[in-house]
Amino acid sequence: MQNLKLNTDNFISFHFIDDQKRPFVLIAPGGGYQRTSPREAEPIAKAFNEKGYHAGIIYYRETLLQYPDTVDELASFVQVITSDSTYPIDLNAFILCGFSSGGHYMASLGVFHHQYPGLIQPKAMILAYPVITGKVGFAHEDSIERLYGEITEDNRQRFSLENHVTNLTPETFLFHTMDDQSVKVENSLFFMQALRNHGVMVDCHLYHSGVHGLSLGTQTVVTDAYRSNPAAYEAIHKHNQTWFNLAISFLDFRLKKIA
């Protein structure tokens, strides 16, 4: 199916298994609100396809929009694909998935979706080592600056998605590594606590170690440092690889509850 583009160069590429209606996962790769990492794009879509999920990848930094245009455009993309019956999507199983800054991007719609009249409520979110907070000492500062143009106290507060969780926020699966030096684990912990405070179901899986941006942790998504020895990359992250099957288990439980 042809890519979907709206009014900018940003677009969604679709990875449908077939023309049967199935759960759909919209994936936002990370990249510090500067780019979209290929290691968190097609390999993730393929992994979801293999589990029976249709997938789409949103390339949301081809045009470098700032807030609120970022979330407005995302809401428009979702409105288009959920309103067009030619897309074989089970509307009761529309899932948001984001990595690092892509986690912030997706979680922004997760916490603000109810502000867009007529927009479908996502059924769940999968957030992998997400950027969440603007708090000093825990924030990914570059993401704030790229999203808002400058770092101010007001922008820190707006950026901090843990401050905007409500009981309408979708149930969420989080995973993070404890020694993540790029996006501190507190980002997931703050969001988890906010979800708990509002009675929203949350699974939070913390691994004792692992590089930021580990993706699936397999040989197919090695970092540059391991290009010459992909088997070593996979061996180091063997335990971390379990996050994906845990996420699928979470979704299977969530979707059965819907049914």
GROMACS .gro file of N, CA and C in nm, residues 13-175:
model
  489
   13SER      N    1   0.468   0.464   0.649
   13SER     CA    2   0.482   0.348   0.561
   13SER      C    3   0.408   0.232   0.626
   14PHE      N    4   0.332   0.160   0.546
   14PHE     CA    5   0.246   0.054   0.599
   14PHE      C    6   0.309  -0.083   0.575
   15HIS      N    7   0.289  -0.170   0.674
   15HIS     CA    8   0.338  -0.306   0.668
   15HIS      C    9   0.222  -0.399   0.706
   16PHE      N   10   0.132  -0.418   0.610
   16PHE     CA   11   0.017  -0.504   0.631
   16PHE      C   12   0.053  -0.648   0.595
   17ILE      N   13   0.008  -0.741   0.675
   17ILE     CA   14   0.032  -0.882   0.649
   17ILE      C   15  -0.051  -0.929   0.531
   18ASP      N   16  -0.178  -0.884   0.529
   18ASP     CA   17  -0.275  -0.923   0.427
   18ASP      C   18  -0.388  -0.821   0.431
   19ASP      N   19  -0.500  -0.853   0.371
   19ASP     CA   20  -0.612  -0.759   0.369
   19ASP      C   21  -0.717  -0.791   0.477
   20GLN      N   22  -0.681  -0.879   0.570
   20GLN     CA   23  -0.771  -0.914   0.680
   20GLN      C   24  -0.759  -0.809   0.791
   21LYS      N   25  -0.870  -0.775   0.853
   21LYS     CA   26  -0.867  -0.680   0.965
   21LYS      C   27  -0.793  -0.742   1.082
   22ARG      N   28  -0.694  -0.672   1.130
   22ARG     CA   29  -0.613  -0.719   1.241
   22ARG      C   30  -0.578  -0.602   1.332
   23PRO      N   31  -0.529  -0.631   1.453
   23PRO     CA   32  -0.473  -0.524   1.536
   23PRO      C   33  -0.363  -0.450   1.460
   24PHE      N   34  -0.354  -0.321   1.485
   24PHE     CA   35  -0.259  -0.236   1.413
   24PHE      C   36  -0.170  -0.163   1.512
   25VAL      N   37  -0.039  -0.169   1.489
   25VAL     CA   38   0.059  -0.100   1.574
   25VAL      C   39   0.125   0.010   1.493
   26LEU      N   40   0.112   0.133   1.539
   26LEU     CA   41   0.179   0.246   1.476
   26LEU      C   42   0.308   0.274   1.552
   27ILE      N   43   0.421   0.267   1.481
   27ILE     CA   44   0.554   0.270   1.542
   27ILE      C   45   0.623   0.402   1.515
   28ALA      N   46   0.676   0.463   1.621
   28ALA     CA   47   0.757   0.584   1.608
   28ALA      C   48   0.899   0.553   1.654
   29PRO      N   49   0.995   0.546   1.563
   29PRO     CA   50   1.134   0.523   1.603
   29PRO      C   51   1.188   0.642   1.683
   30GLY      N   52   1.296   0.615   1.756
   30GLY     CA   53   1.362   0.721   1.830
   30GLY      C   54   1.458   0.799   1.741
   31GLY      N   55   1.526   0.896   1.803
   31GLY     CA   56   1.620   0.979   1.729
   31GLY      C   57   1.634   1.119   1.784
   32GLY      N   58   1.595   1.137   1.912
   32GLY     CA   59   1.616   1.265   1.977
   32GLY      C   60   1.538   1.381   1.916
   33TYR      N   61   1.422   1.351   1.857
   33TYR     CA   62   1.342   1.452   1.787
   33TYR      C   63   1.423   1.521   1.676
   34GLN      N   64   1.522   1.450   1.624
   34GLN     CA   65   1.605   1.503   1.516
   34GLN      C   66   1.595   1.417   1.391
   35ARG      N   67   1.581   1.286   1.412
   35ARG     CA   68   1.575   1.191   1.301
   35ARG      C   69   1.494   1.071   1.348
   36THR      N   70   1.481   0.970   1.262
   36THR     CA   71   1.415   0.845   1.301
   36THR      C   72   1.512   0.730   1.275
   37SER      N   73   1.540   0.655   1.378
   37SER     CA   74   1.640   0.548   1.372
   37SER      C   75   1.588   0.429   1.291
   38PRO      N   76   1.659   0.386   1.188
   38PRO     CA   77   1.616   0.268   1.112
   38PRO      C   78   1.618   0.140   1.195
   39ARG      N   79   1.695   0.137   1.303
   39ARG     CA   80   1.703   0.019   1.389
   39ARG      C   81   1.574  -0.003   1.469
   40GLU      N   82   1.492   0.103   1.477
   40GLU     CA   83   1.366   0.094   1.551
   40GLU      C   84   1.246   0.112   1.457
   41ALA      N   85   1.269   0.084   1.330
   41ALA     CA   86   1.166   0.102   1.229
   41ALA      C   87   1.126  -0.033   1.168
   42GLU      N   88   1.179  -0.066   1.051
   42GLU     CA   89   1.136  -0.189   0.983
   42GLU      C   90   1.159  -0.317   1.064
   43PRO      N   91   1.270  -0.330   1.139
   43PRO     CA   92   1.282  -0.452   1.220
   43PRO      C   93   1.169  -0.468   1.321
   44ILE      N   94   1.120  -0.358   1.375
   44ILE     CA   95   1.010  -0.364   1.472
   44ILE      C   96   0.880  -0.400   1.401
   45ALA      N   97   0.856  -0.337   1.287
   45ALA     CA   98   0.735  -0.369   1.210
   45ALA      C   99   0.733  -0.517   1.172
   46LYS      N  100   0.846  -0.569   1.127
   46LYS     CA  101   0.854  -0.711   1.090
   46LYS      C  102   0.826  -0.800   1.210
   47ALA      N  103   0.880  -0.762   1.326
   47ALA     CA  104   0.857  -0.843   1.447
   47ALA      C  105   0.709  -0.847   1.483
   48PHE      N  106   0.640  -0.733   1.472
   48PHE     CA  107   0.496  -0.732   1.500
   48PHE      C  108   0.421  -0.812   1.395
   49ASN      N  109   0.459  -0.800   1.268
   49ASN     CA  110   0.394  -0.880   1.163
   49ASN      C  111   0.403  -1.028   1.193
   50GLU      N  112   0.519  -1.071   1.239
   50GLU     CA  113   0.538  -1.214   1.269
   50GLU      C  114   0.450  -1.262   1.383
   51LYS      N  115   0.399  -1.168   1.464
   51LYS     CA  116   0.309  -1.202   1.574
   51LYS      C  117   0.162  -1.181   1.536
   52GLY      N  118   0.136  -1.147   1.409
   52GLY     CA  119  -0.002  -1.134   1.364
   52GLY      C  120  -0.058  -0.994   1.369
   53TYR      N  121   0.027  -0.894   1.387
   53TYR     CA  122  -0.017  -0.755   1.394
   53TYR      C  123   0.019  -0.681   1.266
   54HIS      N  124  -0.076  -0.608   1.209
   54HIS     CA  125  -0.042  -0.512   1.106
   54HIS      C  126   0.043  -0.402   1.172
   55ALA      N  127   0.124  -0.334   1.092
   55ALA     CA  128   0.208  -0.229   1.148
   55ALA      C  129   0.222  -0.114   1.050
   56GLY      N  130   0.253   0.000   1.105
   56GLY     CA  131   0.289   0.118   1.027
   56GLY      C  132   0.403   0.188   1.098
   57ILE      N  133   0.489   0.250   1.020
   57ILE     CA  134   0.601   0.327   1.077
   57ILE      C  135   0.579   0.473   1.039
   58ILE      N  136   0.580   0.559   1.138
   58ILE     CA  137   0.565   0.702   1.111
   58ILE      C  138   0.701   0.769   1.114
   59TYR      N  139   0.736   0.828   1.001
   59TYR     CA  140   0.861   0.903   0.987
   59TYR      C  141   0.828   1.050   1.010
   60TYR      N  142   0.837   1.089   1.136
   60TYR     CA  143   0.782   1.216   1.183
   60TYR      C  144   0.885   1.329   1.191
   61ARG      N  145   1.009   1.305   1.145
   61ARG     CA  146   1.111   1.410   1.148
   61ARG      C  147   1.169   1.438   1.009
   62GLU      N  148   1.094   1.404   0.903
   62GLU     CA  149   1.133   1.446   0.768
   62GLU      C  150   1.115   1.597   0.756
   63THR      N  151   1.007   1.645   0.813
   63THR     CA  152   0.987   1.789   0.838
   63THR      C  153   0.994   1.808   0.988
   64LEU      N  154   1.081   1.899   1.033
   64LEU     CA  155   1.107   1.913   1.176
   64LEU      C  156   1.007   2.007   1.241
   65LEU      N  157   0.887   1.954   1.262
   65LEU     CA  158   0.784   2.032   1.328
   65LEU      C  159   0.816   2.050   1.476
   66GLN      N  160   0.757   2.154   1.535
   66GLN     CA  161   0.767   2.174   1.678
   66GLN      C  162   0.629   2.160   1.740
   67TYR      N  163   0.627   2.150   1.873
   67TYR     CA  164   0.502   2.137   1.946
   67TYR      C  165   0.424   2.269   1.936
   68PRO      N  166   0.291   2.269   1.916
   68PRO     CA  167   0.201   2.153   1.917
   68PRO      C  168   0.177   2.090   1.780
   69ASP      N  169   0.246   2.141   1.676
   69ASP     CA  170   0.223   2.088   1.542
   69ASP      C  171   0.255   1.938   1.534
   70THR      N  172   0.351   1.892   1.616
   70THR     CA  173   0.387   1.750   1.613
   70THR      C  174   0.268   1.662   1.649
   71VAL      N  175   0.207   1.690   1.761
   71VAL     CA  176   0.097   1.604   1.806
   71VAL      C  177  -0.029   1.630   1.724
   72ASP      N  178  -0.048   1.754   1.676
   72ASP     CA  179  -0.162   1.782   1.588
   72ASP      C  180  -0.153   1.698   1.460
   73GLU      N  181  -0.033   1.693   1.402
   73GLU     CA  182  -0.016   1.614   1.280
   73GLU      C  183  -0.036   1.466   1.308
   74LEU      N  184   0.018   1.416   1.419
   74LEU     CA  185  -0.001   1.276   1.454
   74LEU      C  186  -0.149   1.243   1.468
   75ALA      N  187  -0.223   1.331   1.534
   75ALA     CA  188  -0.368   1.310   1.548
   75ALA      C  189  -0.435   1.306   1.411
   76SER      N  190  -0.390   1.390   1.320
   76SER     CA  191  -0.448   1.391   1.185
   76SER      C  192  -0.417   1.261   1.112
   77PHE      N  193  -0.295   1.211   1.124
   77PHE     CA  194  -0.261   1.083   1.063
   77PHE      C  195  -0.353   0.973   1.116
   78VAL      N  196  -0.370   0.970   1.247
   78VAL     CA  197  -0.454   0.866   1.308
   78VAL      C  198  -0.598   0.880   1.261
   79GLN      N  199  -0.646   1.002   1.252
   79GLN     CA  200  -0.783   1.025   1.207
   79GLN      C  201  -0.804   0.972   1.065
   80VAL      N  202  -0.707   0.996   0.978
   80VAL     CA  203  -0.719   0.952   0.840
   80VAL      C  204  -0.722   0.800   0.831
   81ILE      N  205  -0.628   0.733   0.898
   81ILE     CA  206  -0.618   0.588   0.878
   81ILE      C  207  -0.727   0.511   0.953
   82THR      N  208  -0.786   0.572   1.054
   82THR     CA  209  -0.894   0.504   1.126
   82THR      C  210  -1.031   0.538   1.068
   83SER      N  211  -1.036   0.634   0.977
   83SER     CA  212  -1.163   0.673   0.914
   83SER      C  213  -1.181   0.613   0.776
   84ASP      N  214  -1.075   0.555   0.723
   84ASP     CA  215  -1.075   0.501   0.587
   84ASP      C  216  -1.084   0.348   0.593
   85SER      N  217  -1.195   0.294   0.549
   85SER     CA  218  -1.219   0.150   0.560
   85SER      C  219  -1.130   0.067   0.467
   86THR      N  220  -1.058   0.132   0.377
   86THR     CA  221  -0.967   0.055   0.291
   86THR      C  222  -0.845   0.006   0.369
   87TYR      N  223  -0.819   0.065   0.484
   87TYR     CA  224  -0.711   0.014   0.569
   87TYR      C  225  -0.766  -0.100   0.654
   88PRO      N  226  -0.706  -0.219   0.647
   88PRO     CA  227  -0.761  -0.336   0.718
   88PRO      C  228  -0.724  -0.335   0.866
   89ILE      N  229  -0.778  -0.239   0.938
   89ILE     CA  230  -0.741  -0.216   1.078
   89ILE      C  231  -0.859  -0.246   1.169
   90ASP      N  232  -0.836  -0.326   1.270
   90ASP     CA  233  -0.934  -0.349   1.375
   90ASP      C  234  -0.934  -0.225   1.465
   91LEU      N  235  -1.039  -0.146   1.457
   91LEU     CA  236  -1.043  -0.020   1.529
   91LEU      C  237  -1.049  -0.038   1.681
   92ASN      N  238  -1.080  -0.160   1.725
   92ASN     CA  239  -1.078  -0.189   1.867
   92ASN      C  240  -0.940  -0.233   1.914
   93ALA      N  241  -0.843  -0.227   1.823
   93ALA     CA  242  -0.708  -0.273   1.857
   93ALA      C  243  -0.605  -0.184   1.789
   94PHE      N  244  -0.618  -0.054   1.811
   94PHE     CA  245  -0.524   0.044   1.755
   94PHE      C  246  -0.422   0.078   1.863
   95ILE      N  247  -0.296   0.049   1.836
   95ILE     CA  248  -0.191   0.053   1.939
   95ILE      C  249  -0.082   0.152   1.898
   96LEU      N  250  -0.032   0.228   1.994
   96LEU     CA  251   0.079   0.320   1.972
   96LEU      C  252   0.206   0.258   2.030
   97CYS      N  253   0.316   0.268   1.955
   97CYS     CA  254   0.443   0.213   2.000
   97CYS      C  255   0.553   0.314   1.970
   98GLY      N  256   0.633   0.349   2.071
   98GLY     CA  257   0.738   0.447   2.050
   98GLY      C  258   0.865   0.413   2.124
   99PHE      N  259   0.977   0.451   2.064
   99PHE     CA  260   1.109   0.426   2.120
   99PHE      C  261   1.178   0.559   2.151
  100SER      N  262   1.231   0.571   2.273
  100SER     CA  263   1.308   0.690   2.312
  100SER      C  264   1.225   0.817   2.288
  101SER      N  265   1.273   0.911   2.207
  101SER     CA  266   1.194   1.031   2.180
  101SER      C  267   1.065   0.996   2.106
  102GLY      N  268   1.067   0.886   2.029
  102GLY     CA  269   0.944   0.838   1.968
  102GLY      C  270   0.842   0.795   2.071
  103GLY      N  271   0.891   0.752   2.188
  103GLY     CA  272   0.802   0.721   2.298
  103GLY      C  273   0.732   0.846   2.349
  104HIS      N  274   0.806   0.956   2.357
  104HIS     CA  275   0.745   1.083   2.398
  104HIS      C  276   0.642   1.128   2.295
  105TYR      N  277   0.677   1.114   2.169
  105TYR     CA  278   0.588   1.153   2.058
  105TYR      C  279   0.457   1.076   2.067
  106MET      N  280   0.465   0.945   2.082
  106MET     CA  281   0.344   0.864   2.091
  106MET      C  282   0.268   0.886   2.221
  107ALA      N  283   0.340   0.896   2.331
  107ALA     CA  284   0.273   0.918   2.459
  107ALA      C  285   0.206   1.055   2.465
  108SER      N  286   0.255   1.150   2.384
  108SER     CA  287   0.188   1.281   2.377
  108SER      C  288   0.046   1.265   2.326
  109LEU      N  289   0.029   1.182   2.222
  109LEU     CA  290  -0.107   1.157   2.176
  109LEU      C  291  -0.183   1.073   2.278
  110GLY      N  292  -0.112   0.983   2.345
  110GLY     CA  293  -0.177   0.902   2.447
  110GLY      C  294  -0.241   0.985   2.557
  111VAL      N  295  -0.173   1.091   2.598
  111VAL     CA  296  -0.227   1.172   2.709
  111VAL      C  297  -0.321   1.282   2.660
  112PHE      N  298  -0.311   1.320   2.531
  112PHE     CA  299  -0.390   1.432   2.481
  112PHE      C  300  -0.497   1.393   2.379
  113HIS      N  301  -0.514   1.264   2.351
  113HIS     CA  302  -0.604   1.223   2.243
  113HIS      C  303  -0.745   1.274   2.264
  114HIS      N  304  -0.788   1.284   2.389
  114HIS     CA  305  -0.926   1.326   2.416
  114HIS      C  306  -0.950   1.472   2.383
  115GLN      N  307  -0.845   1.547   2.354
  115GLN     CA  308  -0.859   1.688   2.315
  115GLN      C  309  -0.889   1.703   2.166
  116TYR      N  310  -0.891   1.593   2.093
  116TYR     CA  311  -0.917   1.595   1.950
  116TYR      C  312  -1.053   1.530   1.924
  117PRO      N  313  -1.157   1.611   1.900
  117PRO     CA  314  -1.293   1.556   1.886
  117PRO      C  315  -1.301   1.450   1.776
  118GLY      N  316  -1.363   1.339   1.811
  118GLY     CA  317  -1.385   1.233   1.714
  118GLY      C  318  -1.268   1.139   1.694
  119LEU      N  319  -1.157   1.165   1.761
  119LEU     CA  320  -1.039   1.080   1.743
  119LEU      C  321  -1.055   0.952   1.824
  120ILE      N  322  -1.015   0.841   1.764
  120ILE     CA  323  -1.021   0.713   1.833
  120ILE      C  324  -0.931   0.715   1.956
  121GLN      N  325  -0.973   0.647   2.061
  121GLN     CA  326  -0.887   0.630   2.178
  121GLN      C  327  -0.797   0.510   2.155
  122PRO      N  328  -0.665   0.528   2.155
  122PRO     CA  329  -0.576   0.411   2.141
  122PRO      C  330  -0.604   0.312   2.253
  123LYS      N  331  -0.595   0.184   2.219
  123LYS     CA  332  -0.626   0.081   2.316
  123LYS      C  333  -0.509   0.050   2.408
  124ALA      N  334  -0.388   0.078   2.363
  124ALA     CA  335  -0.271   0.051   2.445
  124ALA      C  336  -0.152   0.126   2.388
  125MET      N  337  -0.049   0.141   2.471
  125MET     CA  338   0.078   0.197   2.428
  125MET      C  339   0.191   0.104   2.467
  126ILE      N  340   0.287   0.090   2.378
  126ILE     CA  341   0.412   0.020   2.406
  126ILE      C  342   0.522   0.124   2.400
  127LEU      N  343   0.586   0.151   2.512
  127LEU     CA  344   0.687   0.257   2.519
  127LEU      C  345   0.820   0.196   2.562
  128ALA      N  346   0.918   0.204   2.473
  128ALA     CA  347   1.049   0.145   2.496
  128ALA      C  348   1.150   0.253   2.530
  129TYR      N  349   1.209   0.241   2.650
  129TYR     CA  350   1.303   0.341   2.703
  129TYR      C  351   1.264   0.484   2.662
  130PRO      N  352   1.140   0.524   2.699
  130PRO     CA  353   1.086   0.650   2.646
  130PRO      C  354   1.140   0.775   2.715
  131VAL      N  355   1.152   0.878   2.636
  131VAL     CA  356   1.167   1.014   2.689
  131VAL      C  357   1.030   1.057   2.740
  132ILE      N  358   1.021   1.101   2.864
  132ILE     CA  359   0.892   1.140   2.921
  132ILE      C  360   0.898   1.277   2.988
  133THR      N  361   1.000   1.300   3.068
  133THR     CA  362   0.998   1.414   3.160
  133THR      C  363   1.086   1.530   3.115
  134GLY      N  364   1.050   1.647   3.165
  134GLY     CA  365   1.132   1.766   3.146
  134GLY      C  366   1.203   1.809   3.273
  135LYS      N  367   1.194   1.727   3.376
  135LYS     CA  368   1.254   1.764   3.504
  135LYS      C  369   1.405   1.775   3.494
  136VAL      N  370   1.458   1.880   3.553
  136VAL     CA  371   1.603   1.900   3.555
  136VAL      C  372   1.669   1.780   3.624
  137GLY      N  373   1.775   1.731   3.563
  137GLY     CA  374   1.846   1.617   3.618
  137GLY      C  375   1.800   1.483   3.564
  138PHE      N  376   1.682   1.480   3.499
  138PHE     CA  377   1.628   1.356   3.445
  138PHE      C  378   1.588   1.369   3.298
  139ALA      N  379   1.579   1.490   3.248
  139ALA     CA  380   1.529   1.514   3.113
  139ALA      C  381   1.635   1.487   3.007
  140HIS      N  382   1.588   1.455   2.888
  140HIS     CA  383   1.673   1.453   2.769
  140HIS      C  384   1.664   1.595   2.709
  141GLU      N  385   1.762   1.676   2.745
  141GLU     CA  386   1.754   1.820   2.718
  141GLU      C  387   1.742   1.852   2.569
  142ASP      N  388   1.814   1.778   2.485
  142ASP     CA  389   1.809   1.806   2.341
  142ASP      C  390   1.668   1.787   2.285
  143SER      N  391   1.597   1.690   2.336
  143SER     CA  392   1.460   1.667   2.288
  143SER      C  393   1.370   1.786   2.320
  144ILE      N  394   1.386   1.842   2.439
  144ILE     CA  395   1.304   1.959   2.475
  144ILE      C  396   1.334   2.075   2.381
  145GLU      N  397   1.461   2.101   2.358
  145GLU     CA  398   1.500   2.214   2.273
  145GLU      C  399   1.452   2.196   2.129
  146ARG      N  400   1.462   2.074   2.078
  146ARG     CA  401   1.419   2.052   1.939
  146ARG      C  402   1.268   2.057   1.926
  147LEU      N  403   1.196   2.017   2.030
  147LEU     CA  404   1.050   2.015   2.023
  147LEU      C  405   0.990   2.154   2.044
  148TYR      N  406   1.055   2.236   2.124
  148TYR     CA  407   1.000   2.367   2.159
  148TYR      C  408   1.081   2.485   2.107
  149GLY      N  409   1.204   2.461   2.063
  149GLY     CA  410   1.287   2.570   2.014
  149GLY      C  411   1.372   2.633   2.121
  150GLU      N  412   1.331   2.622   2.246
  150GLU     CA  413   1.408   2.672   2.359
  150GLU      C  414   1.365   2.600   2.486
  151ILE      N  415   1.453   2.601   2.583
  151ILE     CA  416   1.422   2.538   2.711
  151ILE      C  417   1.387   2.646   2.812
  152THR      N  418   1.262   2.646   2.855
  152THR     CA  419   1.215   2.736   2.960
  152THR      C  420   1.144   2.651   3.065
  153GLU      N  421   1.116   2.710   3.179
  153GLU     CA  422   1.047   2.634   3.283
  153GLU      C  423   0.907   2.594   3.235
  154ASP      N  424   0.837   2.684   3.164
  154ASP     CA  425   0.706   2.649   3.111
  154ASP      C  426   0.715   2.533   3.013
  155ASN      N  427   0.816   2.536   2.927
  155ASN     CA  428   0.830   2.427   2.830
  155ASN      C  429   0.867   2.295   2.898
  156ARG      N  430   0.945   2.303   3.005
  156ARG     CA  431   0.974   2.181   3.081
  156ARG      C  432   0.844   2.119   3.135
  157GLN      N  433   0.757   2.203   3.184
  157GLN     CA  434   0.631   2.153   3.240
  157GLN      C  435   0.543   2.094   3.131
  158ARG      N  436   0.535   2.160   3.016
  158ARG     CA  437   0.454   2.108   2.905
  158ARG      C  438   0.510   1.977   2.854
  159PHE      N  439   0.641   1.970   2.848
  159PHE     CA  440   0.709   1.850   2.796
  159PHE      C  441   0.688   1.729   2.886
  160SER      N  442   0.671   1.752   3.016
  160SER     CA  443   0.665   1.644   3.116
  160SER      C  444   0.531   1.573   3.109
  161LEU      N  445   0.527   1.464   3.035
  161LEU     CA  446   0.400   1.396   3.010
  161LEU      C  447   0.342   1.333   3.135
  162GLU      N  448   0.426   1.307   3.235
  162GLU     CA  449   0.372   1.253   3.360
  162GLU      C  450   0.276   1.351   3.426
  163ASN      N  451   0.286   1.479   3.391
  163ASN     CA  452   0.197   1.581   3.447
  163ASN      C  453   0.062   1.584   3.376
  164HIS      N  454   0.049   1.513   3.264
  164HIS     CA  455  -0.071   1.524   3.181
  164HIS      C  456  -0.149   1.393   3.171
  165VAL      N  457  -0.107   1.293   3.246
  165VAL     CA  458  -0.180   1.166   3.248
  165VAL      C  459  -0.317   1.186   3.312
  166THR      N  460  -0.418   1.121   3.254
  166THR     CA  461  -0.552   1.119   3.312
  166THR      C  462  -0.602   0.974   3.311
  167ASN      N  463  -0.723   0.955   3.357
  167ASN     CA  464  -0.780   0.820   3.353
  167ASN      C  465  -0.817   0.777   3.212
  168LEU      N  466  -0.802   0.869   3.115
  168LEU     CA  467  -0.828   0.837   2.974
  168LEU      C  468  -0.702   0.795   2.900
  169THR      N  469  -0.587   0.803   2.966
  169THR     CA  470  -0.462   0.761   2.904
  169THR      C  471  -0.466   0.609   2.881
  170PRO      N  472  -0.423   0.562   2.764
  170PRO     CA  473  -0.431   0.418   2.737
  170PRO      C  474  -0.344   0.335   2.832
  171GLU      N  475  -0.385   0.214   2.855
  171GLU     CA  476  -0.304   0.120   2.931
  171GLU      C  477  -0.169   0.104   2.861
  172THR      N  478  -0.064   0.088   2.941
  172THR     CA  479   0.071   0.108   2.888
  172THR      C  480   0.167  -0.001   2.932
  173PHE      N  481   0.249  -0.044   2.836
  173PHE     CA  482   0.363  -0.131   2.862
  173PHE      C  483   0.489  -0.047   2.851
  174LEU      N  484   0.572  -0.049   2.955
  174LEU     CA  485   0.698   0.026   2.958
  174LEU      C  486   0.814  -0.071   2.975
  175PHE      N  487   0.925  -0.041   2.907
  175PHE     CA  488   1.047  -0.110   2.945
  175PHE      C  489   1.165  -0.016   2.935
   0.00000   0.00000   0.00000
